[in-house]
Coordinates of C-alpha atoms and ligand atoms in Angstrom, one line a residue:
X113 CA -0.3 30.5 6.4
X114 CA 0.3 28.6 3.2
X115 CA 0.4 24.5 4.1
X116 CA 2.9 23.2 3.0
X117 CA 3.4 19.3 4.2
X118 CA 5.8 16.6 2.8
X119 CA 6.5 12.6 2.6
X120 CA 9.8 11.7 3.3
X121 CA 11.0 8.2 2.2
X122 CA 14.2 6.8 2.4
X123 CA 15.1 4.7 -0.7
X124 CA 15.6 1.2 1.0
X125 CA 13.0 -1.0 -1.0
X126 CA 9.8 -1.3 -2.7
X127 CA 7.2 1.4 -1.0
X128 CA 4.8 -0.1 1.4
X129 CA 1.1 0.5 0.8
X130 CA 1.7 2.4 4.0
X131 CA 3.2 5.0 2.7
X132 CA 0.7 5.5 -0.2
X133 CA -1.3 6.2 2.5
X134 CA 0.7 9.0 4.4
X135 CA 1.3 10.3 0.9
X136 CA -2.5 10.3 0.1
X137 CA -2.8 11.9 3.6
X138 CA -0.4 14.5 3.1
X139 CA -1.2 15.4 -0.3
X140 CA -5.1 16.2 0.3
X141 CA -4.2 17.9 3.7
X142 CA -1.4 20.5 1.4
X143 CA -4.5 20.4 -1.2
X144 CA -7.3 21.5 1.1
X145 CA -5.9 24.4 1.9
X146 CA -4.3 25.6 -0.7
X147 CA -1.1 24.5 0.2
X148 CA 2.0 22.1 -1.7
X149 CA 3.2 18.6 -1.0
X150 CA 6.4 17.9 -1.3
X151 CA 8.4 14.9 -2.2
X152 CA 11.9 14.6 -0.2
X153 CA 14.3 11.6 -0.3
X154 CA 16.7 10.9 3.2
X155 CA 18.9 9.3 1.9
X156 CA 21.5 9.2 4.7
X157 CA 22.0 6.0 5.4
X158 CA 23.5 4.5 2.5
X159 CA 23.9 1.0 3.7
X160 CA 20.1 0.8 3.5
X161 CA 19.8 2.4 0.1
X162 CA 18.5 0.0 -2.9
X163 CA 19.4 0.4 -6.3
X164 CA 16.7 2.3 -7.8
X165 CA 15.5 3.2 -4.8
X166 CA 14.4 7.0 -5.6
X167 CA 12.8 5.5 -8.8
X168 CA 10.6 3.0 -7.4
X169 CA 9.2 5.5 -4.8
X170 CA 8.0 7.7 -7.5
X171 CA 6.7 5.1 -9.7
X172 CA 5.1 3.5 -7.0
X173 CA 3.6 7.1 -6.3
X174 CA 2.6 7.7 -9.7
X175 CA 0.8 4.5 -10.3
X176 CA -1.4 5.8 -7.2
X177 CA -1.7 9.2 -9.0
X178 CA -0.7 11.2 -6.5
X179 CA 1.7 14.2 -7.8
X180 CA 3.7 16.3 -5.8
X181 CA 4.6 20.1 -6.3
X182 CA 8.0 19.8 -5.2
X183 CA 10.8 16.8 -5.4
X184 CA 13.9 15.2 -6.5
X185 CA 12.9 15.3 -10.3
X186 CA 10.9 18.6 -10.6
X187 CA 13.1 20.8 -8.5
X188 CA 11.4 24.1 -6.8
X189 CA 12.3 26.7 -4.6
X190 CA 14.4 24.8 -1.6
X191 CA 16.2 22.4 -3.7
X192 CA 18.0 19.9 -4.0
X193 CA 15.5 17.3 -2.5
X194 CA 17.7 14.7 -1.9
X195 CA 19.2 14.8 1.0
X196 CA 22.8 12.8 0.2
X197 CA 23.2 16.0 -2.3
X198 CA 22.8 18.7 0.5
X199 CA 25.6 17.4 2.9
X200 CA 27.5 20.7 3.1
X201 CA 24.6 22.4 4.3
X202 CA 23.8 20.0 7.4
X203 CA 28.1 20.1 8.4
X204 CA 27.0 23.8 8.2
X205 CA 23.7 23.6 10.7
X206 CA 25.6 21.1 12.8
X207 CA 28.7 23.5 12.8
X208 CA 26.3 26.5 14.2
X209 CA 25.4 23.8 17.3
X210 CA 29.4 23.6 18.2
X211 CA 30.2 27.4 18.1
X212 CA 27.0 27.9 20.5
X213 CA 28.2 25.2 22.6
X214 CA 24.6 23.7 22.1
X215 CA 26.5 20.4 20.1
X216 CA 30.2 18.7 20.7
X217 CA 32.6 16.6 18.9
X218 CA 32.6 12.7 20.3
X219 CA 35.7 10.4 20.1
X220 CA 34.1 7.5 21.9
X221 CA 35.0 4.4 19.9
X222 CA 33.2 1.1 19.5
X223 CA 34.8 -0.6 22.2
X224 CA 34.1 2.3 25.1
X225 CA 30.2 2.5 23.7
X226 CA 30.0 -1.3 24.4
X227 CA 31.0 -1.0 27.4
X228 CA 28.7 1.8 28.2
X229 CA 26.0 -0.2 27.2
X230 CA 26.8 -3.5 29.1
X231 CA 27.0 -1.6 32.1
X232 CA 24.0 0.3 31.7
X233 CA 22.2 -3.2 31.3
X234 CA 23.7 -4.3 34.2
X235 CA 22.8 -1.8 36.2
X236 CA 18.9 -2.6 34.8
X237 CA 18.8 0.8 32.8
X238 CA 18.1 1.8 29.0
X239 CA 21.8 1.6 27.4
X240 CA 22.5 5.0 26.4
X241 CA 25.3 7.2 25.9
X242 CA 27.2 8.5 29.0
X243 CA 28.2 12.0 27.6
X244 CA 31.4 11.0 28.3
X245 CA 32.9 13.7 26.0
X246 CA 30.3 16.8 26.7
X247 CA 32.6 19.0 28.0
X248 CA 35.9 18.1 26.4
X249 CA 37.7 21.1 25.9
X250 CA 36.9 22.4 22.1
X251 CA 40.7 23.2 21.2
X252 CA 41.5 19.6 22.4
X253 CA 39.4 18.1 20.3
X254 CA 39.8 20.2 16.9
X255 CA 43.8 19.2 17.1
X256 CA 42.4 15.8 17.3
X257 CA 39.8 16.4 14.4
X258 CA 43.3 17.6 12.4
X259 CA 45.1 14.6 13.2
X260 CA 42.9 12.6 11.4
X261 CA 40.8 11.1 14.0
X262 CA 37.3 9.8 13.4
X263 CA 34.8 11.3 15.1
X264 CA 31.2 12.0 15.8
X265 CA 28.8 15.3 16.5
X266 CA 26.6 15.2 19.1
X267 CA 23.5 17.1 20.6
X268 CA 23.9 18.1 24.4
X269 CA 21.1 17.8 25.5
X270 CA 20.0 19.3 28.0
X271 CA 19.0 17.5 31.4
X272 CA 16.2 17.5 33.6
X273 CA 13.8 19.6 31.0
X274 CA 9.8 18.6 30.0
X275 CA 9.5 18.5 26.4
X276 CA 6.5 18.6 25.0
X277 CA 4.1 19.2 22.0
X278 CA 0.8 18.7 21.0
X279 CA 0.4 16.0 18.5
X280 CA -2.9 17.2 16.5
X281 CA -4.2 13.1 16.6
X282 CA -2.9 12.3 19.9
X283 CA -3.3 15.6 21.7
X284 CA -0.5 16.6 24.2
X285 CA 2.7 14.4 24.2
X286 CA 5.8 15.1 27.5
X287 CA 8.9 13.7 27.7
X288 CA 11.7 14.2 30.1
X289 CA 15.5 15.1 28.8
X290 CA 16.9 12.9 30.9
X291 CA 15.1 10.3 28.8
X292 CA 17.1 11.2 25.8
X293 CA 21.1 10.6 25.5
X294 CA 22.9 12.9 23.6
X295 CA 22.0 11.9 19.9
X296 CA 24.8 11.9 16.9
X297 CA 23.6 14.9 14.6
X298 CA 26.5 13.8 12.1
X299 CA 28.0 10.6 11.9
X300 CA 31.6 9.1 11.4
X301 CA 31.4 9.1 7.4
X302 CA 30.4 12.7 8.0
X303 CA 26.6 12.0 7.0
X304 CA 24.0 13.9 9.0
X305 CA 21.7 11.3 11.3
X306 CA 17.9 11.5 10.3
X307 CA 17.4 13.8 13.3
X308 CA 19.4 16.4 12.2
X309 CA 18.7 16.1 8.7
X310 CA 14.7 16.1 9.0
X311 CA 15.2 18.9 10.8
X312 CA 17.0 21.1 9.1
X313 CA 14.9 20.2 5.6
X314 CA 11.9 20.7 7.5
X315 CA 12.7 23.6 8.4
X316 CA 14.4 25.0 5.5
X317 CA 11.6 24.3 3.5
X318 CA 9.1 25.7 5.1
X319 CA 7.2 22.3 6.0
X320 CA 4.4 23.8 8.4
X321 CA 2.6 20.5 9.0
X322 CA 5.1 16.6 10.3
X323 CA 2.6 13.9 9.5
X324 CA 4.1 11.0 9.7
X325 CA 4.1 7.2 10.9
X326 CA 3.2 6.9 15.0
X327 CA 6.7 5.1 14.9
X328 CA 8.7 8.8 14.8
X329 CA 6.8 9.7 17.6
X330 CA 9.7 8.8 19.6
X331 CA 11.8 10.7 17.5
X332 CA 9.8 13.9 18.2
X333 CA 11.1 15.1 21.6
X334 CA 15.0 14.8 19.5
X335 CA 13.5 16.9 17.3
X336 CA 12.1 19.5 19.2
X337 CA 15.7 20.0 21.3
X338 CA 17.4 20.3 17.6
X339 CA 14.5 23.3 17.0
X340 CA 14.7 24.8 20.3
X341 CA 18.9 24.7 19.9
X342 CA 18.5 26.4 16.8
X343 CA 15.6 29.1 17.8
X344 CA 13.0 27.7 14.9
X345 CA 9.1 27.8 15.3
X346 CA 7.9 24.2 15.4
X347 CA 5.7 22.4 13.1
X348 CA 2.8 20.8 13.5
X349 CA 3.2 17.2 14.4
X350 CA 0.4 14.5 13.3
X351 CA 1.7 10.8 14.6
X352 CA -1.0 8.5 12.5
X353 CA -1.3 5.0 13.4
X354 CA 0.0 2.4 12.0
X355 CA -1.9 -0.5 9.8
X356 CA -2.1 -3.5 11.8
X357 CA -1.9 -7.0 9.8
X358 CA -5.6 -8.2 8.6
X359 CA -6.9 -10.5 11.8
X360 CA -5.9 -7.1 13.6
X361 CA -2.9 -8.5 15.5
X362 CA 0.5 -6.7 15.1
X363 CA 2.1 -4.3 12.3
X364 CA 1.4 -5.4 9.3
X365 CA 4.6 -6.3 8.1
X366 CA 6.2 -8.3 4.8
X367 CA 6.4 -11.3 6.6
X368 CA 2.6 -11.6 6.7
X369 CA 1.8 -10.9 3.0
X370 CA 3.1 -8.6 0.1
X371 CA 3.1 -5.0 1.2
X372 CA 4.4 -3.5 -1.5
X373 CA 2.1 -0.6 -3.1
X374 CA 3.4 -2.0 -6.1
X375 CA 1.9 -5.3 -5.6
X376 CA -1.7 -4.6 -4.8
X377 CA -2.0 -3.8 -8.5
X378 CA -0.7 -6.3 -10.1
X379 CA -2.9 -8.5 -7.8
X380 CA -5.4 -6.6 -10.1
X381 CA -6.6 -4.4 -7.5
X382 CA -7.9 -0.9 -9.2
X383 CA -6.0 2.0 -7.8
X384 CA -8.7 4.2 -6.9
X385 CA -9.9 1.1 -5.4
X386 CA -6.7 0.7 -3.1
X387 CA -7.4 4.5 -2.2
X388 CA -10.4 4.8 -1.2
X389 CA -9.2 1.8 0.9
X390 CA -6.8 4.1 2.3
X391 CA -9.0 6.7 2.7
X392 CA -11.3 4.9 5.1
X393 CA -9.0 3.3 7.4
X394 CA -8.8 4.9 10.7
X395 CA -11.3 7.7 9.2
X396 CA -15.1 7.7 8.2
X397 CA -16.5 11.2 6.7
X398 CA -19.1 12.7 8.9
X399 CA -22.4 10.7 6.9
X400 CA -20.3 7.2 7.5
X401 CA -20.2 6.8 3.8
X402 CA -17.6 4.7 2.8
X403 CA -17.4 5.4 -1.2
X404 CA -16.1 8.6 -1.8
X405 CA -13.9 10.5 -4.0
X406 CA -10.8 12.1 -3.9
X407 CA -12.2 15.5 -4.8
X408 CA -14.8 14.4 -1.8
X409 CA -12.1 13.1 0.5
X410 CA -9.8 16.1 0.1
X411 CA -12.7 18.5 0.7
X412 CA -13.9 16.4 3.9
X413 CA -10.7 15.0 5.6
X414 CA -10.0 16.2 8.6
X415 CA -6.8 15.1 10.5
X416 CA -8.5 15.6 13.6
X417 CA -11.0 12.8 13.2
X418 CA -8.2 10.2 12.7
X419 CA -8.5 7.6 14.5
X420 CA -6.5 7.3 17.6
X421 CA -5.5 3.8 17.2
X422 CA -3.9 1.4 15.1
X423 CA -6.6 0.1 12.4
X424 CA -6.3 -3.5 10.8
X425 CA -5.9 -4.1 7.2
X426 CA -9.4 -5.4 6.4
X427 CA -8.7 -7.3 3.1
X428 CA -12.3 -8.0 3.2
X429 CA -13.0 -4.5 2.7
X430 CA -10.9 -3.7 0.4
X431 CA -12.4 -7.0 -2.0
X432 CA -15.5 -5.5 -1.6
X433 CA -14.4 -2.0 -2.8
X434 CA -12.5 -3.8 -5.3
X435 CA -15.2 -5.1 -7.4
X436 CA -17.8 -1.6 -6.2
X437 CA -15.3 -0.3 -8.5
X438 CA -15.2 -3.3 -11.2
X439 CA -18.6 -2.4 -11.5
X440 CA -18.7 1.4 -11.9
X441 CA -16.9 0.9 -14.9
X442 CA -18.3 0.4 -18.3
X443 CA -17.4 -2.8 -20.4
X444 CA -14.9 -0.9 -22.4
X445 CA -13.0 1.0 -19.6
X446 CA -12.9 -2.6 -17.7
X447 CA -11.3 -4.5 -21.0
X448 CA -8.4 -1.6 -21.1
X449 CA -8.0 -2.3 -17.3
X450 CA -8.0 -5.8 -18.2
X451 CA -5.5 -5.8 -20.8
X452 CA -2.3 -7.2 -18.8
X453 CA -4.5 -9.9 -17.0
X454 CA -6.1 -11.6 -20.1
X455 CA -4.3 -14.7 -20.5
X456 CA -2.5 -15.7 -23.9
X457 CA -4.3 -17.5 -25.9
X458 CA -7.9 -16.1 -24.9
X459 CA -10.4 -16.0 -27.9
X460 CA -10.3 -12.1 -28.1
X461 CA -13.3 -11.8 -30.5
X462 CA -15.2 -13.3 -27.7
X463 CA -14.2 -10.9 -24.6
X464 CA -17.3 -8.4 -26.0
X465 CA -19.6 -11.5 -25.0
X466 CA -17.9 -13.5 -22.3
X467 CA -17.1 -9.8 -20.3
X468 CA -20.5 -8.9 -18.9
X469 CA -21.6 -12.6 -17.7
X470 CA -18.1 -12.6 -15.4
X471 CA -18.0 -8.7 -14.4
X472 CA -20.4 -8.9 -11.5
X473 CA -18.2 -11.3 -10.1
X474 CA -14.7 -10.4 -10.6
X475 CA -13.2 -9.2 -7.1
X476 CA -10.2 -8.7 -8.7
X477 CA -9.0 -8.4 -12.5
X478 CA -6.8 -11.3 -11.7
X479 CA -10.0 -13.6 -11.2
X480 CA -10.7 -13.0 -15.2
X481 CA -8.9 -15.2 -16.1
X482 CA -9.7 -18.3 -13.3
X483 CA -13.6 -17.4 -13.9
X484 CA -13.2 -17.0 -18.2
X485 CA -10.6 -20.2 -18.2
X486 CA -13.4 -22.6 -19.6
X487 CA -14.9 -20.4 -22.2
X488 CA -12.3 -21.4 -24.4
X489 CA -10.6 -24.4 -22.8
X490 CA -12.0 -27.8 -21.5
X491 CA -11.8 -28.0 -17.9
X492 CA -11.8 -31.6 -16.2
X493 CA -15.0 -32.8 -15.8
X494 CA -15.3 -34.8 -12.0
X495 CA -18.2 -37.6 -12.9
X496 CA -18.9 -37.4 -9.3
X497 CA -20.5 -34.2 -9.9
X498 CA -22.4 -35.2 -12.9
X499 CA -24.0 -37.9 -11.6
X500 CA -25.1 -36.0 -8.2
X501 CA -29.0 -37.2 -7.6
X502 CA -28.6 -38.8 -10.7
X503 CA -27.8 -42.4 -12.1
X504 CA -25.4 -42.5 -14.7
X505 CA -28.4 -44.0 -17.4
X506 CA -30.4 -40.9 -16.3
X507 CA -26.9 -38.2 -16.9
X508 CA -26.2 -40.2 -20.3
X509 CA -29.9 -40.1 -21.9
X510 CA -30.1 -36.4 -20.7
X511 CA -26.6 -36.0 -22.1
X512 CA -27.9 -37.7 -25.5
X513 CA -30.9 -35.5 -26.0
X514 CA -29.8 -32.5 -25.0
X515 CA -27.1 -33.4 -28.0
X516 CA -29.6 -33.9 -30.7
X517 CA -31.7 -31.2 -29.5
X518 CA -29.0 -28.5 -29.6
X519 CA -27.0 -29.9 -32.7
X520 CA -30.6 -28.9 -34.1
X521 CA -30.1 -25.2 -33.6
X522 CA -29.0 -23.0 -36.5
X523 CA -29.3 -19.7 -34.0
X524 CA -27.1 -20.4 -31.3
X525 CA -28.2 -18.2 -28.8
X526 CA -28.8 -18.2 -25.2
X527 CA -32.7 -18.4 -25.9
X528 CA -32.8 -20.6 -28.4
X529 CA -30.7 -23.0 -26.1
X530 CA -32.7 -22.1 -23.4
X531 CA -35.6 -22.8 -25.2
X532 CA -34.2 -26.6 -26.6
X533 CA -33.6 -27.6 -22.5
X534 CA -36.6 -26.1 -21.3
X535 CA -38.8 -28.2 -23.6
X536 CA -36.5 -31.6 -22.6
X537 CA -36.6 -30.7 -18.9
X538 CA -40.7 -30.5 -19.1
X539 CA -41.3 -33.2 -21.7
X540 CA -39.4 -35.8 -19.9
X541 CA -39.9 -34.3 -16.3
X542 CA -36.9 -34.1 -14.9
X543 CA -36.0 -32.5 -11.8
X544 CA -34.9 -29.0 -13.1
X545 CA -32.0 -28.1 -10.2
X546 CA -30.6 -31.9 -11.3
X547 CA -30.4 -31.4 -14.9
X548 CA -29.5 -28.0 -15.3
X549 CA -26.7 -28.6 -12.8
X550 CA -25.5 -31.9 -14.3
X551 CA -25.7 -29.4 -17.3
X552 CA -23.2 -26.8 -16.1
X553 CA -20.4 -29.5 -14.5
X554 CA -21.0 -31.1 -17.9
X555 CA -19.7 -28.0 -20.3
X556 CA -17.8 -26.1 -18.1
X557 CA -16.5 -28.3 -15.1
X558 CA -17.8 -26.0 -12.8
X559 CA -20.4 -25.5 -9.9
X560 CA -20.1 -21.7 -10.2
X561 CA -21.0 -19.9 -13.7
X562 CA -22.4 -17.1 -14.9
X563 CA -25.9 -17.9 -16.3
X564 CA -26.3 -21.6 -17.9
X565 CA -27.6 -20.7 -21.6
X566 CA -25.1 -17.5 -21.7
X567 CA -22.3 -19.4 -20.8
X568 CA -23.1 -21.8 -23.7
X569 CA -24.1 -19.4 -26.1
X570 CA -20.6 -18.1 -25.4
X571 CA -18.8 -21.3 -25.6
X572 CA -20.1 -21.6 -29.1
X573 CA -21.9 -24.4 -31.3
X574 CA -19.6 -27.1 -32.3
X575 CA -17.3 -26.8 -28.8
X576 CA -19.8 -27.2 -27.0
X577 CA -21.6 -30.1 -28.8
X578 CA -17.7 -31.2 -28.7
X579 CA -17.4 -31.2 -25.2
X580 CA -21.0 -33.0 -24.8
X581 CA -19.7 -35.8 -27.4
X582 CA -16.4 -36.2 -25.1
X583 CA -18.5 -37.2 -22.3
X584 CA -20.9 -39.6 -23.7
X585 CA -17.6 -41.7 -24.9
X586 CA -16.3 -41.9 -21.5
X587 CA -17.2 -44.7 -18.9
X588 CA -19.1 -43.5 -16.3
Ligands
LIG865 N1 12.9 9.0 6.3 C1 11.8 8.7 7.2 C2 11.1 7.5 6.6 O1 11.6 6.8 5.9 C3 10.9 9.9 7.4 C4 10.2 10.0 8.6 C5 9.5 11.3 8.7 O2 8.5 11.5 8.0 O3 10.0 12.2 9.5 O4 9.9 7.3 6.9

């Protein structure tokens, strides 16, 4: 059997990192076995629709390198694959339902669906539709169509039947008809529902494997009536759990953070960063390993060792895989990665030496420019901080020698400034951990830095005499 499994988005906003991950899972599930992924847009409901809706879902899918075989822009064997261009041909599926008797044309208007639902409530039951028009006579109901009156096409679905299926994550699923009202296949503006339409694409092209968000799993018994109704094999269906917001509790949802795919990397996450991410949520390989590839995780991904449950959005994790990546790549692969997150105005001829003292502690590319910022710009200097364990005659002689000593140095190099304050620190005997701090807060402003005599080798001669200068005028 050739694989063939799809992602399905509707074109409503920007593409939740969510979806990278059922696309990721799809995609190496069609890849391991040979099979094709396929990109389809349902775009039925066009009061949700976005402007550049189709757009953003492929560049959002792009910019996580994941390619599909078949889609909206590349075409293939069972296009169009949009569905708002392949109307005619769900009329025509929805058409087949009526002549079988199997669907039925619905006149019910917004007031008598109101009341159907407020007396459902009343009665304490799910509000659903009463089938009200399930056996209206057919000729009745085409003059009525020809009048001009609006109208809806339903499913009749049959009562008091066990559908079930086995979901390959959550094992065998049953619901009961009755449970399920007779669902619109096409609506008013003569637009198919998402049941129908899934459906029908599914099956037309050839999808052999559903895996989708756990929220469809409702959806899924709707389904398998439409499939029955029409005699077509089923799929496989895959429910995967949803993400669950970072301290575990609820959906992770927009409300709670940027979801967009988009976002992650222009936060200056890496993208194969985000994936791997994606890769490990809800699944470990069989060694526990947590690093892998994708050529690793398509050859070892198994949908059957998903996990059962919802799985929180660890940001924690995902810093950590962050900068495993940062690291893995050499100083010239980070700078082009770098490019859109080094500030204007950064001294350019210094990246070379600034980039391997902040690399080990970049989480994300964004933090270049917060942990380069004094490099090249003075930052305020707290005297509360310089004069920690320290009286301010002590700070200012230290500050005054190390001056001299340094504006000595014709090589200014991390050794030969290390050199100058090592000889002042043990000549005078002053407690190191005071002075090289005091140091530190003195040029940069900062408690955190890479290495003391790199980061002033880096700041250069005359700023950072400059900056000493600056100091030694001020009261403190
Ligand atoms: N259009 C649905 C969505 O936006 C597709 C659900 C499915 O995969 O069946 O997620």
């Amino acid at each position: 059997m050739l694989v063939r499994t799809r992602l399905a988005p509707s074109p409503t906003g920007a593409m939740h990192i969510g979806s990278i991950a059922m696309a990721l899972k799809n995609y190496v599930f069609a890849k391991k076995h040979g099979g094709q992924f396929i990109l389809r847009i349902e775009d039925t409901d066009k009061t949700r629709e976005v402007k550049n809706g189709v757009a953003q879902i492929m560049e959002a899918l792009h910019a996580y390198q994941i390619d599909w075989d078949e889609g909206p822009d590349k075409g293939g064997p069972y296009e169009p694959y949009l569905q708002s261009r392949r109307l005619d041909l769900y009329r025509q599926y929805a058409q087949i339902l009526i002549d079988r008797g199997q669907a039925y044309y619905c006149f019910a208007t917004r007031e008598e669906l109101a009341e159907m639902r407020q007396k459902a409530l009343a009665m304490g039951k799910p509000p659903r539709y009463d089938g009200r028009y399930r056996d209206y006579p057919r000729e009745k109901a085409q003059a009525r169509i020809r009048a001009g009156e609006k109208y809806v096409i339903r499913l009749k679905v049959p009562s008091h039947q066990e559908i079930g299926f086995t979901d390959l994550i959550r094992g065998q699923i049953k619901f009961n008809s009755d449970e399920i009202s007779d669902q619109i296949l096409i609506k008013s503006d003569g637009y198919p529902t998402y049941h129908l339409a899934v459906v029908v694409d599914d099956h037309l092209m050839k999808i052999t494997h559903v895996m989708r968000g756990e929220e469809w799993i409702s959806s899924t018994p709707k389904h398998i009536l439409l499939y029955q109704a029409f005699g077509w094999k089923l799929p496989v269906f895959a429910h995967i759990p949803v993400f669950l917001n970072p301290n575990g509790k609820g959906k992770m949802s927009k409300r709670k953070g940027d979801v967009a795919a988009l976002s992650f990397l222009q936060k200056g996450y890496l993208k194969e960063a985000v994936l791997n991410f994606l890769m490990i949520l809800g699944w470990t390989p069989k060694d526990q390993r947590e690093i892998l590839s994708l050529t690793e995780y398509q050859q070892e991904f198994d949908l059957k060792d998903l996990s059962h449950n919802a799985v929180a959005f660890d940001i924690k994790k995902l810093n950590w895989l962050n900068g495993i990546y940062i690291r893995q790549l050499t100083d010239q692969q980070l700078t082009e990665r770098l490019r859109p997150f080094i500030p204007e105005g950064f001294p350019q001829d210094k990246l070379e030496q600034i980039l391997p003292l902040v690399k080990e502690r970049l989480v994300t590319l964004a933090d270049f420019d917060q942990l380069t910022r004094f490099f090249w710009q003075r930052m305020p200097v707290e005297s509360a901080q310089l004069l920690k364990r320290a009286t301010p005659n002590l700070v200012k002689k230290q500050l005054k020698l190390t001056l001299t000593g340094l504006s000595q140095l014709d090589q200014w190099q991390a050794a030969t400034i290390e050199a100058i304050i090592r000889n002042l620190e043990i000549e005078h005997q002053w407690q190191r951990k005071q002075y090289f701090m005091m140091l530190r807060i003195a040029f940069t402003g900062s408690k955190a830095t890479p290495p003391l005599f790199q980061t002033i080798a880096a700041i250069g001669k005359n700023e950072s005499l400059a900056r000493i200068k600056l100091l030694l005028d001020q009261e403190f």
